[in-house]
JSON list of C-alpha atoms in Angstrom, two decimals:
[
{"chain": "J", "resi": 1, "resn": "MET", "atom": "CA", "xyz": [-48.12, 13.59, -19.75]},
{"chain": "J", "resi": 2, "resn": "GLU", "atom": "CA", "xyz": [-46.81, 16.20, -17.28]},
{"chain": "J", "resi": 3, "resn": "LYS", "atom": "CA", "xyz": [-47.05, 13.64, -14.45]},
{"chain": "J", "resi": 4, "resn": "ASN", "atom": "CA", "xyz": [-44.98, 11.10, -16.45]},
{"chain": "J", "resi": 5, "resn": "LYS", "atom": "CA", "xyz": [-42.23, 13.69, -17.04]},
{"chain": "J", "resi": 6, "resn": "LYS", "atom": "CA", "xyz": [-42.06, 14.41, -13.29]},
{"chain": "J", "resi": 7, "resn": "ILE", "atom": "CA", "xyz": [-41.82, 10.69, -12.50]},
{"chain": "J", "resi": 8, "resn": "ILE", "atom": "CA", "xyz": [-39.04, 10.18, -15.07]},
{"chain": "J", "resi": 9, "resn": "LEU", "atom": "CA", "xyz": [-37.19, 13.26, -13.79]},
{"chain": "J", "resi": 10, "resn": "GLY", "atom": "CA", "xyz": [-37.55, 11.96, -10.21]},
{"chain": "J", "resi": 11, "resn": "ILE", "atom": "CA", "xyz": [-36.12, 8.58, -11.20]},
{"chain": "J", "resi": 12, "resn": "ILE", "atom": "CA", "xyz": [-33.15, 10.22, -12.98]},
{"chain": "J", "resi": 13, "resn": "ILE", "atom": "CA", "xyz": [-32.42, 12.41, -9.94]},
{"chain": "J", "resi": 14, "resn": "ALA", "atom": "CA", "xyz": [-32.64, 9.36, -7.65]},
{"chain": "J", "resi": 15, "resn": "ILE", "atom": "CA", "xyz": [-30.18, 7.41, -9.82]},
{"chain": "J", "resi": 16, "resn": "ILE", "atom": "CA", "xyz": [-27.72, 10.33, -9.89]},
{"chain": "J", "resi": 17, "resn": "ALA", "atom": "CA", "xyz": [-28.00, 10.68, -6.09]},
{"chain": "J", "resi": 18, "resn": "ILE", "atom": "CA", "xyz": [-27.35, 6.96, -5.54]},
{"chain": "J", "resi": 19, "resn": "VAL", "atom": "CA", "xyz": [-24.31, 6.99, -7.84]},
{"chain": "J", "resi": 20, "resn": "GLY", "atom": "CA", "xyz": [-23.01, 10.08, -6.03]},
{"chain": "J", "resi": 21, "resn": "VAL", "atom": "CA", "xyz": [-23.39, 8.49, -2.60]},
{"chain": "J", "resi": 22, "resn": "ILE", "atom": "CA", "xyz": [-21.59, 5.33, -3.78]},
{"chain": "J", "resi": 23, "resn": "ALA", "atom": "CA", "xyz": [-18.73, 7.43, -5.19]},
{"chain": "J", "resi": 24, "resn": "VAL", "atom": "CA", "xyz": [-18.36, 9.40, -1.95]},
{"chain": "J", "resi": 25, "resn": "ILE", "atom": "CA", "xyz": [-18.33, 6.21, 0.13]},
{"chain": "J", "resi": 26, "resn": "GLY", "atom": "CA", "xyz": [-15.64, 4.76, -2.15]},
{"chain": "J", "resi": 27, "resn": "ILE", "atom": "CA", "xyz": [-13.46, 7.84, -1.78]},
{"chain": "J", "resi": 28, "resn": "ILE", "atom": "CA", "xyz": [-13.87, 7.98, 2.00]},
{"chain": "J", "resi": 29, "resn": "SER", "atom": "CA", "xyz": [-13.15, 4.28, 2.53]},
{"chain": "J", "resi": 30, "resn": "GLU", "atom": "CA", "xyz": [-10.10, 4.16, 0.24]},
{"chain": "J", "resi": 31, "resn": "ASP", "atom": "CA", "xyz": [-6.92, 3.20, 2.12]},
{"chain": "J", "resi": 32, "resn": "LYS", "atom": "CA", "xyz": [-4.51, 6.10, 1.69]},
{"chain": "J", "resi": 33, "resn": "THR", "atom": "CA", "xyz": [-1.84, 4.65, 3.98]},
{"chain": "J", "resi": 34, "resn": "PRO", "atom": "CA", "xyz": [1.28, 3.86, 1.93]},
{"chain": "J", "resi": 35, "resn": "HIS", "atom": "CA", "xyz": [1.56, 0.12, 1.51]},
{"chain": "J", "resi": 36, "resn": "VAL", "atom": "CA", "xyz": [3.08, -2.34, -0.91]},
{"chain": "J", "resi": 37, "resn": "SER", "atom": "CA", "xyz": [2.73, -6.07, -1.59]},
{"chain": "J", "resi": 38, "resn": "MET", "atom": "CA", "xyz": [5.67, -8.40, -1.90]},
{"chain": "J", "resi": 39, "resn": "GLY", "atom": "CA", "xyz": [5.81, -12.18, -1.70]},
{"chain": "J", "resi": 40, "resn": "GLY", "atom": "CA", "xyz": [2.08, -12.42, -1.13]},
{"chain": "J", "resi": 41, "resn": "LYS", "atom": "CA", "xyz": [2.15, -10.12, 1.92]},
{"chain": "J", "resi": 42, "resn": "THR", "atom": "CA", "xyz": [1.16, -6.48, 2.29]},
{"chain": "J", "resi": 43, "resn": "TYR", "atom": "CA", "xyz": [3.58, -4.25, 4.20]},
{"chain": "J", "resi": 44, "resn": "TYR", "atom": "CA", "xyz": [3.06, -0.89, 5.90]},
{"chain": "J", "resi": 45, "resn": "VAL", "atom": "CA", "xyz": [5.64, 1.41, 7.51]},
{"chain": "J", "resi": 46, "resn": "GLY", "atom": "CA", "xyz": [6.45, -0.06, 10.93]},
{"chain": "J", "resi": 47, "resn": "ASP", "atom": "CA", "xyz": [5.86, -3.69, 9.92]},
{"chain": "J", "resi": 48, "resn": "LYS", "atom": "CA", "xyz": [8.47, -6.43, 10.34]},
{"chain": "J", "resi": 49, "resn": "LEU", "atom": "CA", "xyz": [9.93, -7.95, 7.18]},
{"chain": "J", "resi": 50, "resn": "VAL", "atom": "CA", "xyz": [11.57, -11.39, 7.47]},
{"chain": "J", "resi": 51, "resn": "TYR", "atom": "CA", "xyz": [13.79, -12.55, 4.62]},
{"chain": "J", "resi": 52, "resn": "GLN", "atom": "CA", "xyz": [16.75, -14.80, 3.85]},
{"chain": "J", "resi": 53, "resn": "ASP", "atom": "CA", "xyz": [20.13, -13.16, 3.31]},
{"chain": "J", "resi": 54, "resn": "LEU", "atom": "CA", "xyz": [21.48, -14.85, 0.18]},
{"chain": "J", "resi": 55, "resn": "ASP", "atom": "CA", "xyz": [25.12, -14.13, 1.13]},
{"chain": "J", "resi": 56, "resn": "ASN", "atom": "CA", "xyz": [25.16, -16.15, 4.35]},
{"chain": "J", "resi": 57, "resn": "LYS", "atom": "CA", "xyz": [21.80, -17.98, 4.09]},
{"chain": "J", "resi": 58, "resn": "SER", "atom": "CA", "xyz": [20.62, -16.61, 7.45]},
{"chain": "J", "resi": 59, "resn": "MET", "atom": "CA", "xyz": [17.12, -15.34, 8.17]},
{"chain": "J", "resi": 60, "resn": "LEU", "atom": "CA", "xyz": [16.97, -11.62, 8.95]},
{"chain": "J", "resi": 61, "resn": "GLU", "atom": "CA", "xyz": [14.24, -9.47, 10.46]},
{"chain": "J", "resi": 62, "resn": "ALA", "atom": "CA", "xyz": [14.01, -5.84, 9.40]},
{"chain": "J", "resi": 63, "resn": "ASP", "atom": "CA", "xyz": [11.71, -2.91, 10.15]},
{"chain": "J", "resi": 64, "resn": "VAL", "atom": "CA", "xyz": [9.91, -1.28, 7.21]},
{"chain": "J", "resi": 65, "resn": "ILE", "atom": "CA", "xyz": [10.95, 2.39, 7.43]},
{"chain": "J", "resi": 66, "resn": "ALA", "atom": "CA", "xyz": [9.63, 3.87, 4.15]},
{"chain": "J", "resi": 67, "resn": "ILE", "atom": "CA", "xyz": [7.44, 3.02, 1.17]},
{"chain": "J", "resi": 68, "resn": "GLU", "atom": "CA", "xyz": [7.29, 4.91, -2.10]},
{"chain": "J", "resi": 69, "resn": "GLY", "atom": "CA", "xyz": [5.45, 3.46, -5.07]},
{"chain": "J", "resi": 70, "resn": "LYS", "atom": "CA", "xyz": [6.74, -0.05, -5.69]},
{"chain": "J", "resi": 71, "resn": "TYR", "atom": "CA", "xyz": [9.84, 0.51, -3.53]},
{"chain": "J", "resi": 72, "resn": "LEU", "atom": "CA", "xyz": [10.33, -0.29, 0.14]},
{"chain": "J", "resi": 73, "resn": "TRP", "atom": "CA", "xyz": [13.16, 0.52, 2.54]},
{"chain": "J", "resi": 74, "resn": "SER", "atom": "CA", "xyz": [13.87, -1.58, 5.61]},
{"chain": "J", "resi": 75, "resn": "ARG", "atom": "CA", "xyz": [16.41, -1.35, 8.41]},
{"chain": "J", "resi": 76, "resn": "ILE", "atom": "CA", "xyz": [17.99, -4.30, 10.19]},
{"chain": "J", "resi": 77, "resn": "PRO", "atom": "CA", "xyz": [18.19, -3.34, 13.90]},
{"chain": "J", "resi": 78, "resn": "GLU", "atom": "CA", "xyz": [21.12, -5.67, 14.73]},
{"chain": "J", "resi": 79, "resn": "ASN", "atom": "CA", "xyz": [23.60, -4.06, 12.33]},
{"chain": "J", "resi": 80, "resn": "ASN", "atom": "CA", "xyz": [21.71, -0.86, 11.35]},
{"chain": "J", "resi": 81, "resn": "LYS", "atom": "CA", "xyz": [21.95, -1.71, 7.64]},
{"chain": "J", "resi": 82, "resn": "THR", "atom": "CA", "xyz": [19.32, -0.30, 5.30]},
{"chain": "J", "resi": 83, "resn": "VAL", "atom": "CA", "xyz": [17.95, -2.47, 2.50]},
{"chain": "J", "resi": 84, "resn": "TYR", "atom": "CA", "xyz": [16.28, -1.05, -0.63]},
{"chain": "J", "resi": 85, "resn": "TRP", "atom": "CA", "xyz": [13.62, -3.33, -2.13]},
{"chain": "J", "resi": 86, "resn": "ASP", "atom": "CA", "xyz": [12.09, -3.50, -5.60]},
{"chain": "J", "resi": 87, "resn": "THR", "atom": "CA", "xyz": [8.83, -5.22, -4.70]},
{"chain": "J", "resi": 88, "resn": "GLU", "atom": "CA", "xyz": [7.98, -6.19, -8.28]},
{"chain": "J", "resi": 89, "resn": "LYS", "atom": "CA", "xyz": [11.26, -8.09, -8.65]},
{"chain": "J", "resi": 90, "resn": "GLU", "atom": "CA", "xyz": [11.16, -9.13, -4.96]},
{"chain": "J", "resi": 91, "resn": "GLN", "atom": "CA", "xyz": [14.84, -8.24, -4.66]},
{"chain": "J", "resi": 92, "resn": "GLY", "atom": "CA", "xyz": [16.62, -6.16, -2.07]},
{"chain": "J", "resi": 93, "resn": "TRP", "atom": "CA", "xyz": [19.98, -4.41, -2.02]},
{"chain": "J", "resi": 94, "resn": "THR", "atom": "CA", "xyz": [21.95, -3.12, 0.95]},
{"chain": "J", "resi": 95, "resn": "ILE", "atom": "CA", "xyz": [22.39, 0.59, 0.25]},
{"chain": "J", "resi": 96, "resn": "ASN", "atom": "CA", "xyz": [24.28, 1.82, 3.30]},
{"chain": "J", "resi": 97, "resn": "ASN", "atom": "CA", "xyz": [25.56, 1.11, 6.77]},
{"chain": "J", "resi": 98, "resn": "THR", "atom": "CA", "xyz": [24.62, 4.07, 8.95]},
{"chain": "J", "resi": 99, "resn": "ASN", "atom": "CA", "xyz": [25.76, 4.99, 12.42]},
{"chain": "J", "resi": 100, "resn": "THR", "atom": "CA", "xyz": [22.39, 6.38, 13.56]}
]
């Protein structure tokens, strides 16, 4: 009887250890880099974002400069305009025209 209790206790400890190792691996391998998905693509700060300007129907390329939650900010190098994106609605708005 005592031997059976030790075997059962050993199995329980082994299961707890395996679950713990799996949890630690999951935490370590989790991608903590801010990123967001929009239009079927995943963007990170520093990526290029290509989109169509609805005002003049031209294609623009912008640099992703910030990501916070579901929002993304990009800057168009040619005219230094910053665009604020709601990635759930897949819509962007020009929020300023900076001189920097």
